[in-house]
Every structure is written in C-alpha cells, then in structure tokens.
Tab-separated table of C-alpha atoms and ligand atoms in Angstrom:
chain	number	residue	atom	x	y	z
A	238	MET	CA	4.946	10.488	-20.748
A	239	SER	CA	4.666	6.907	-21.904
A	240	SER	CA	7.037	3.915	-21.890
A	241	THR	CA	6.947	0.082	-21.856
A	242	THR	CA	10.341	-0.630	-20.491
A	243	VAL	CA	10.912	-0.373	-16.766
A	244	PRO	CA	13.581	2.256	-15.992
A	245	ARG	CA	15.668	1.897	-12.771
A	246	ASP	CA	14.066	5.109	-11.482
A	247	LEU	CA	10.258	4.755	-11.725
A	248	PRO	CA	8.308	8.083	-11.912
A	249	PRO	CA	6.977	9.340	-8.558
A	250	THR	CA	3.624	7.999	-7.383
A	251	ILE	CA	2.217	11.513	-6.721
A	252	THR	CA	3.474	15.042	-7.118
A	253	TRP	CA	1.910	18.495	-6.891
A	254	GLU	CA	2.854	20.537	-10.057
A	255	ARG	CA	1.496	23.871	-11.324
A	256	ASP	CA	-1.533	23.807	-8.988
A	257	ARG	CA	-2.478	20.246	-9.883
A	258	ILE	CA	-1.976	16.694	-8.727
A	259	VAL	CA	0.038	14.528	-11.073
A	260	LEU	CA	-0.263	10.801	-10.623
A	261	LEU	CA	1.569	7.725	-12.144
A	262	ASP	CA	-1.489	5.847	-13.609
A	263	GLN	CA	-1.219	2.575	-11.759
A	264	THR	CA	-4.063	1.048	-13.856
A	265	ARG	CA	-1.712	1.045	-16.831
A	266	LEU	CA	1.455	-0.349	-15.225
A	267	PRO	CA	3.830	-1.805	-16.346
A	268	GLU	CA	3.399	0.958	-18.971
A	269	LEU	CA	4.342	4.362	-17.497
A	270	HIS	CA	1.792	7.098	-18.020
A	271	ARG	CA	1.326	10.121	-15.857
A	272	VAL	CA	-2.035	11.816	-15.569
A	273	GLU	CA	-2.995	15.200	-14.265
A	274	VAL	CA	-5.897	15.692	-11.805
A	275	THR	CA	-7.279	19.151	-11.698
A	276	THR	CA	-10.728	18.681	-9.878
A	277	VAL	CA	-12.095	16.992	-6.891
A	278	ASP	CA	-14.321	14.895	-9.132
A	279	GLY	CA	-11.260	13.866	-11.142
A	280	LEU	CA	-9.450	12.775	-7.952
A	281	VAL	CA	-12.419	10.833	-6.580
A	282	ASP	CA	-12.599	8.983	-9.861
A	283	ALA	CA	-8.785	8.382	-9.825
A	284	ILE	CA	-9.052	6.952	-6.192
A	285	ARG	CA	-12.012	4.698	-7.100
A	286	ARG	CA	-10.281	3.313	-10.263
A	287	LEU	CA	-7.080	2.750	-8.380
A	288	VAL	CA	-5.093	5.190	-10.629
A	289	VAL	CA	-3.575	6.039	-7.194
A	290	ARG	CA	-3.700	3.217	-4.622
A	291	GLY	CA	-2.001	1.924	-1.501
A	292	ALA	CA	-2.897	3.245	1.918
A	293	PRO	CA	-0.060	5.790	2.454
A	294	ALA	CA	-0.435	7.115	-1.223
A	295	LEU	CA	-4.111	7.479	-0.768
A	296	GLY	CA	-3.451	9.522	2.368
A	297	VAL	CA	-1.281	12.042	0.530
A	298	ALA	CA	-3.676	12.094	-2.441
A	299	GLY	CA	-6.380	13.017	0.004
A	300	ALA	CA	-4.437	15.755	1.535
A	301	TYR	CA	-3.620	17.194	-1.912
A	302	GLY	CA	-7.304	16.755	-2.839
A	303	VAL	CA	-8.298	19.157	-0.032
A	304	ALA	CA	-5.686	21.581	-1.399
A	305	LEU	CA	-7.349	21.388	-4.865
A	306	ALA	CA	-10.838	21.874	-3.293
A	307	ALA	CA	-9.541	24.887	-1.262
A	308	ARG	CA	-8.097	26.498	-4.485
A	309	ASP	CA	-11.478	25.923	-6.318
A	310	GLY	CA	-13.491	27.624	-3.571
A	311	GLY	CA	-16.399	25.170	-3.403
A	312	ASP	CA	-17.914	23.757	-0.249
A	313	LEU	CA	-14.649	22.515	1.358
A	314	ARG	CA	-16.223	20.167	3.978
A	315	GLU	CA	-18.416	18.500	1.395
A	316	ASP	CA	-15.567	18.120	-1.018
A	317	ALA	CA	-13.297	16.747	1.680
A	318	GLU	CA	-15.951	14.133	2.647
A	319	ARG	CA	-16.312	13.030	-1.007
A	320	ILE	CA	-12.598	12.551	-1.112
A	321	ALA	CA	-12.401	10.706	2.279
A	322	SER	CA	-15.240	8.319	1.417
A	323	ALA	CA	-14.012	7.472	-2.124
A	324	ARG	CA	-12.614	4.165	-0.654
A	325	PRO	CA	-13.505	2.974	2.799
A	326	THR	CA	-10.798	0.700	4.149
A	327	ALA	CA	-7.470	2.547	4.063
A	328	ALA	CA	-7.318	4.576	7.296
A	329	ASN	CA	-4.615	6.893	5.749
A	330	LEU	CA	-7.075	8.422	3.177
A	331	ARG	CA	-9.380	10.046	5.731
A	332	ARG	CA	-6.388	10.895	7.895
A	333	GLY	CA	-4.762	12.835	5.055
A	334	VAL	CA	-7.912	14.610	4.235
A	335	GLU	CA	-8.567	15.588	7.959
A	336	ARG	CA	-5.023	16.802	8.356
A	337	ALA	CA	-5.325	19.203	5.375
A	338	LEU	CA	-8.773	20.301	6.262
A	339	ALA	CA	-7.743	21.268	9.803
A	340	ALA	CA	-4.880	23.400	8.632
A	341	PRO	CA	-4.889	27.116	7.838
A	342	ASP	CA	-2.940	26.282	4.639
A	343	PRO	CA	-4.027	22.969	3.207
A	344	LEU	CA	-1.377	22.825	0.534
A	345	ALA	CA	1.348	23.311	3.111
A	346	ALA	CA	-0.218	20.666	5.283
A	347	ALA	CA	-0.363	18.301	2.268
A	348	HIS	CA	3.328	18.867	1.541
A	349	ALA	CA	4.114	18.108	5.219
A	350	PHE	CA	1.964	15.014	5.149
A	351	ARG	CA	3.833	13.839	2.068
A	352	ASP	CA	7.276	14.468	3.662
A	353	GLU	CA	6.239	12.691	6.774
A	354	ASP	CA	5.287	9.619	4.745
A	355	VAL	CA	8.609	9.539	3.050
A	356	ALA	CA	10.407	9.697	6.447
A	357	ALA	CA	8.054	7.012	7.934
A	358	CYS	CA	8.836	4.556	5.139
A	359	ARG	CA	12.561	4.950	5.726
A	360	ALA	CA	12.096	4.391	9.467
A	361	ILE	CA	9.855	1.311	8.764
A	362	GLY	CA	12.463	-0.158	6.417
A	363	ALA	CA	15.350	0.095	8.883
A	364	ARG	CA	13.233	-1.155	11.727
A	365	GLY	CA	11.727	-3.911	9.747
A	366	ALA	CA	15.164	-5.058	8.449
A	367	ALA	CA	16.532	-5.133	11.997
A	368	LEU	CA	13.479	-7.168	13.183
A	369	LEU	CA	13.789	-9.733	10.454
A	370	GLY	CA	17.444	-10.090	11.309
A	371	GLU	CA	16.528	-10.864	14.939
A	372	LEU	CA	13.750	-13.289	13.926
A	373	CYS	CA	15.433	-15.070	10.936
A	374	GLY	CA	19.166	-14.442	11.405
A	375	GLU	CA	21.529	-12.227	9.482
A	376	ARG	CA	21.762	-14.392	6.359
A	377	PRO	CA	20.094	-13.466	2.935
A	378	LEU	CA	16.329	-14.123	3.332
A	379	ARG	CA	13.529	-15.481	1.159
A	380	LEU	CA	10.589	-13.167	1.738
A	381	HIS	CA	6.932	-13.567	0.780
A	382	THR	CA	4.783	-10.525	0.105
A	383	HIS	CA	1.251	-9.803	-1.210
A	384	CYS	CA	-0.311	-7.055	-3.274
A	385	ASN	CA	1.955	-3.984	-3.500
A	386	ALA	CA	3.305	-2.179	-0.416
A	387	GLY	CA	6.164	-0.585	-2.321
A	388	ALA	CA	7.137	2.955	-3.334
A	389	LEU	CA	4.167	3.058	-5.689
A	390	ALA	CA	1.771	2.464	-2.786
A	391	CYS	CA	3.411	5.402	-0.903
A	392	VAL	CA	5.337	8.444	-1.927
A	393	GLU	CA	8.599	6.608	-2.112
A	394	TRP	CA	10.510	3.740	-0.597
A	395	GLY	CA	7.517	1.682	0.558
A	396	THR	CA	6.482	-0.223	3.700
A	397	ALA	CA	6.764	-3.960	3.314
A	398	LEU	CA	8.983	-3.425	0.179
A	399	GLY	CA	10.729	-0.737	2.196
A	400	VAL	CA	11.855	-3.454	4.572
A	401	VAL	CA	12.962	-5.497	1.426
A	402	ARG	CA	14.842	-2.544	0.153
A	403	SER	CA	16.529	-1.949	3.464
A	404	LEU	CA	17.575	-5.601	3.588
A	405	HIS	CA	18.637	-5.609	-0.045
A	406	ALA	CA	20.867	-2.580	0.526
A	407	SER	CA	22.922	-4.748	2.879
A	408	GLY	CA	22.853	-7.833	0.586
A	409	ARG	CA	20.303	-9.718	2.732
A	410	VAL	CA	17.698	-10.598	0.246
A	411	GLU	CA	17.920	-13.935	-1.564
A	412	LEU	CA	14.459	-13.905	-3.133
A	413	VAL	CA	11.045	-12.191	-2.881
A	414	VAL	CA	8.044	-14.292	-3.689
A	415	ALA	CA	5.302	-11.892	-4.747
A	416	ASP	CA	1.670	-13.068	-4.962
A	417	GLU	CA	-0.028	-12.079	-8.251
A	418	THR	CA	-2.894	-10.628	-6.149
A	419	ARG	CA	-6.276	-11.205	-7.847
A	420	PRO	CA	-8.165	-9.635	-9.233
A	421	LEU	CA	-6.333	-6.367	-10.127
A	422	LEU	CA	-2.871	-7.900	-10.120
A	423	GLN	CA	-0.983	-5.372	-7.912
A	424	GLY	CA	1.607	-8.134	-7.384
A	425	SER	CA	2.421	-9.112	-10.967
A	426	ARG	CA	1.880	-5.620	-12.389
A	427	ILE	CA	3.304	-3.374	-9.678
A	428	THR	CA	5.418	-5.239	-7.149
A	429	ALA	CA	7.208	-7.160	-9.828
A	430	VAL	CA	7.905	-3.912	-11.784
A	431	GLU	CA	9.339	-2.234	-8.614
A	432	LEU	CA	11.491	-5.330	-7.757
A	433	GLN	CA	12.676	-5.382	-11.348
A	434	ALA	CA	13.657	-1.692	-11.274
A	435	LEU	CA	15.419	-2.323	-7.957
A	436	GLY	CA	17.320	-5.354	-9.159
A	437	VAL	CA	15.916	-7.559	-6.326
A	438	PRO	CA	15.567	-11.332	-7.275
A	439	HIS	CA	11.911	-12.159	-7.351
A	440	ARG	CA	9.314	-14.685	-8.528
A	441	VAL	CA	5.640	-14.073	-8.919
A	442	VAL	CA	3.177	-16.938	-7.899
A	443	VAL	CA	-0.560	-17.184	-8.332
A	444	ASP	CA	-2.456	-16.522	-5.197
A	445	GLY	CA	-3.529	-20.145	-4.978
A	446	ALA	CA	0.192	-21.227	-4.739
A	447	ALA	CA	1.003	-19.103	-1.741
A	448	ALA	CA	0.064	-21.372	1.054
A	449	SER	CA	1.950	-24.293	-0.545
A	450	VAL	CA	5.061	-22.087	-1.144
A	451	ILE	CA	5.023	-21.437	2.639
A	452	ALA	CA	4.250	-25.036	3.591
A	453	ARG	CA	7.084	-26.347	1.434
A	454	GLY	CA	9.652	-24.191	3.253
A	455	LEU	CA	10.489	-22.023	0.290
A	456	VAL	CA	10.244	-18.704	2.244
A	457	ASP	CA	11.674	-17.645	5.719
A	458	ALA	CA	9.109	-14.955	6.510
A	459	VAL	CA	5.990	-13.114	5.236
A	460	VAL	CA	6.128	-9.254	5.123
A	461	VAL	CA	3.007	-7.406	4.050
A	462	GLY	CA	1.529	-3.861	4.350
A	463	ALA	CA	-1.747	-2.785	5.951
A	464	ASP	CA	-4.740	-0.639	5.039
A	465	ARG	CA	-6.062	-0.263	8.599
A	466	ILE	CA	-4.813	-1.652	11.868
A	467	ALA	CA	-7.321	-1.785	14.716
A	468	ALA	CA	-6.654	-0.881	18.271
A	469	ASN	CA	-6.210	-4.522	19.128
A	470	GLY	CA	-3.752	-5.244	16.378
A	471	ASP	CA	-6.136	-6.878	13.869
A	472	VAL	CA	-4.879	-5.976	10.393
A	473	ALA	CA	-6.889	-5.199	7.194
A	474	ASN	CA	-4.882	-5.678	4.087
A	475	LYS	CA	-5.557	-6.825	0.425
A	476	ILE	CA	-7.724	-9.855	0.128
A	477	GLY	CA	-5.521	-12.979	0.336
A	478	THR	CA	-3.409	-11.663	3.210
A	479	TYR	CA	-5.236	-13.671	5.879
A	480	PRO	CA	-4.504	-17.097	4.179
A	481	LEU	CA	-0.774	-16.132	4.260
A	482	ALA	CA	-0.946	-15.556	7.993
A	483	LEU	CA	-2.628	-18.896	8.646
A	484	ALA	CA	-0.048	-20.696	6.429
A	485	ALA	CA	2.851	-18.851	8.159
A	486	ALA	CA	1.386	-19.816	11.627
A	487	ARG	CA	1.145	-23.476	10.528
A	488	ALA	CA	4.706	-23.445	9.188
A	489	GLY	CA	6.060	-21.631	12.190
A	490	ILE	CA	7.562	-18.656	10.244
A	491	PRO	CA	7.225	-14.970	11.100
A	492	PHE	CA	4.268	-13.063	9.735
A	493	VAL	CA	5.330	-9.310	9.851
A	494	VAL	CA	3.095	-6.215	8.969
A	495	ALA	CA	4.942	-3.026	7.952
A	496	ALA	CA	2.850	0.250	8.066
A	497	PRO	CA	3.120	3.906	9.184
A	498	GLU	CA	1.351	5.017	12.328
A	499	THR	CA	-1.060	6.791	10.073
A	500	THR	CA	-2.484	3.305	9.186
A	501	VAL	CA	-3.201	2.513	12.977
A	502	ASP	CA	-6.678	3.459	13.868
A	503	ALA	CA	-7.208	3.771	17.612
A	504	ALA	CA	-10.842	4.476	17.111
A	505	THR	CA	-11.480	1.121	15.520
A	506	PRO	CA	-11.505	-1.426	18.372
A	507	ASP	CA	-10.989	-4.545	16.315
A	508	GLY	CA	-11.155	-6.074	12.853
A	509	ALA	CA	-14.868	-6.716	12.949
A	510	ALA	CA	-15.345	-2.887	12.960
A	511	ILE	CA	-13.264	-2.375	9.914
A	512	GLU	CA	-15.373	-1.613	6.696
A	513	ILE	CA	-14.257	-3.939	3.963
A	514	GLU	CA	-14.601	-2.372	0.443
A	515	GLU	CA	-16.644	-4.368	-1.918
A	516	ARG	CA	-15.717	-3.802	-5.598
A	517	ASP	CA	-17.508	-4.412	-8.892
A	518	ALA	CA	-18.115	-8.015	-9.835
A	519	ALA	CA	-16.890	-7.175	-13.271
A	520	GLU	CA	-13.285	-7.017	-11.932
A	521	VAL	CA	-13.628	-10.727	-11.289
A	522	VAL	CA	-15.771	-12.188	-14.033
A	523	ALA	CA	-17.491	-10.989	-17.163
A	524	GLY	CA	-21.173	-11.660	-17.456
A	525	ALA	CA	-21.659	-13.573	-14.193
A	526	ASP	CA	-22.269	-12.438	-10.624
A	527	ALA	CA	-19.290	-12.406	-8.209
A	528	TRP	CA	-18.568	-11.392	-4.606
A	529	ASN	CA	-15.471	-9.052	-4.678
A	530	PRO	CA	-14.251	-8.020	-1.277
A	531	ALA	CA	-11.064	-6.017	-1.766
A	532	PHE	CA	-9.543	-6.651	1.712
A	533	ASP	CA	-9.487	-9.252	4.527
A	534	VAL	CA	-8.719	-8.979	8.272
A	535	THR	CA	-5.846	-10.917	9.768
A	536	PRO	CA	-6.498	-11.456	13.458
A	537	ALA	CA	-3.771	-10.004	15.820
A	538	ASP	CA	-2.894	-13.453	17.259
A	539	LEU	CA	-1.572	-14.517	13.801
A	540	VAL	CA	0.666	-11.422	13.606
A	541	THR	CA	4.232	-11.891	14.851
A	542	ALA	CA	4.875	-8.081	14.843
A	543	ILE	CA	3.680	-4.725	13.452
A	544	VAL	CA	6.517	-2.550	12.478
A	545	THR	CA	5.610	1.088	12.276
A	546	ASP	CA	7.812	4.241	11.944
A	547	THR	CA	7.883	4.651	15.743
A	548	ARG	CA	7.632	1.084	17.271
A	549	THR	CA	7.798	-2.666	16.918
A	550	TRP	CA	4.489	-3.775	18.293
A	551	ARG	CA	3.752	-7.477	19.084
A	552	PRO	CA	-0.044	-7.459	19.456
B	1247	LIG	O1	-6.501	-1.914	-3.408
B	1247	LIG	P1	-5.109	-1.337	-3.182
B	1247	LIG	O2	-4.145	-1.646	-4.369
B	1247	LIG	O3	-5.129	0.108	-2.749
B	1247	LIG	O4	-4.592	-2.248	-1.912
B	1247	LIG	C1	-3.269	-1.979	-1.440
B	1247	LIG	C2	-2.949	-2.800	-0.323
B	1247	LIG	O5	-3.681	-3.703	0.178
B	1247	LIG	C3	-1.563	-2.518	0.238
B	1247	LIG	O6	-1.020	-3.838	0.837
B	1247	LIG	C4	-1.759	-1.638	1.532
B	1247	LIG	O7	-2.445	-0.527	1.045
B	1247	LIG	C5	-0.452	-1.216	2.128
B	1247	LIG	S1	0.399	-0.161	0.908
B	1247	LIG	C6	1.774	0.325	1.759
C-alpha cells in the first residue's frame, strides 16, 4: 500500500498477519507504506533503521519477533538476544522479548502484550488528561511535545499524544507545539502527521526554538514520552527532551512524562546507568564526523509527574 495524503485513520503501526509481522514503514512517513517482516534478521534490521520505533511499539515488535523465531525453529535464545539488543535504550524492547520467550506459546504472549499496550495507552491518556486539568485548569491548553509518542510509537492511541487525544476529545486542546526532532524528524514527519489525521491544531518548531517558545509563555505544559525510566524517576527520552525540562522549570510550567509501566525499569537505579544509543554520524552530517546520541536523561527533580497506566508518580 502506498499513499501521500494523510487519511483520518492511519494504518496500524504493527500487526501479525499470515505468520508474519506487518509494519507501517516509519522511515517513509508521511508516505504510507507497509512492509512485511518474515525473519529475525529482517526484524533486527527494521528496528535498527527505525522502520518500527517508539518504546512501546518496539516492545510489541520484540514479542512478535520471538514468535517469528519460534516458528522458524532456530536457536530461540540467541535469536531473542539479537532482537532485544537491536536498540539499547528503550526498556520495552527487552521486556517484550522476555515476555514472549518465557511463555509456552510466544505468539499468544505477543498478542497479549500488544493488547495490554493498547489498554495501557488508554489509561495513560485518561490519567494524564485529569492531571493536566489539575495542574493547569480545565481550559483548552497549549501543550509542547517532543519526538513522537503517539499511536505510531505504540500499537494505538499513544502515550504523550494519548494524553493530547484524551484532552482533545473533551475540547481541551488549543494547540500542540511539536518539536521537529533532529536528526530523524519524528516530530515533523510523524507527530505532525498524527495530529493532522486527528484534526488537532498544531505547529512544528525547530528544536532550537523550543526553549524560547516555553520562555515566551506560548505553552502551558510540556508532555513527553519515555524510553526508559529509572527506579529514582530519571527519564531517558529522545535527545532534546532534557532542554525542555530545564526550560519548563525555569518558566514554572509542568513537565509531565507519559509512559506505560513497561517503560519503568526497577533494575536501573538512576539515569547514569541507562545506556544511551549512539547512532551513525551520517544521520547528522554528510562527509564530516559527528556525535549522534539518540537520547538524553532528564533528572527526576525536573519532572513534575510521571503518568503511567497504573499511577501518577511524582518522583
Ligand atoms: O528513536 P525513536 O523514534 O524510537 O525514539 C522515540 C522516543 O524517544 C519516544 O519519545 C519514546 O520512545 C516514547 S514513545 C511512546
């Protein structure tokens, strides 16, 4: 399937069809192309290239990857480890892999993991909308977000954008400011597409404009997703998130993190213990050297609240 216009109903991020994984190719958005993944090698490549991306979607892809591996009859533990280590920062990827690996029926476990993510996102949306009402008032809000923490980063609905959707459903979103999100443009290519499909008023800004947007009082709160949350509440998310938290603290507006419990990693004591993925310099510049960390860590003391599917945590 291929299209250049954005329909109201975007294709699903990830499905299991006829014994294979079908992904919406997120490297090609806003064009809509679906790709079939039939092997573990193909899945590892798709994860590394960000064909599928976003912590919750990676978790579900990992679980389905184990189902693929089990069907193919290779060394299941070795295949599972290759999938789990394809990207290091998102806690959900290894969690999804381990869940399917521990189950007598990996495919049934992957389906269950997928369904739990859908339910978790709905719960985060409702809880986050209620919290923002408490923090900012019941008026239509101007919200700032980074990267893409929407349906396309999950199975459906989204985490940070799930909160936006829940607020939008009750007419309480005036504007979403979406950071472009260098270098792979998840904000301008993916979040903007989702918000357009949903009919949510939005504006994309370049990453360098974000702190100034906050300082000028153009947004009421920042809402972002997370790739891994340490036991002390430090939050790893897409590079460029930490500056938003600094700017929000300086401006005295809430900085809210929305993520499922599958992103919380009790085994990681703090942000210093989180492995930050380093990506290819070629994503940043052609023909010169670059440093390309994909994530940063926001310390817990800059986080107003972490909204998960089961709790509102003020670290
Ligand atoms: O490199 P990506 O696109 O996988 O990074 C995604 C993010 O940083 C998201 O904000 C995070 O995974 C939360 S998605 C609900």
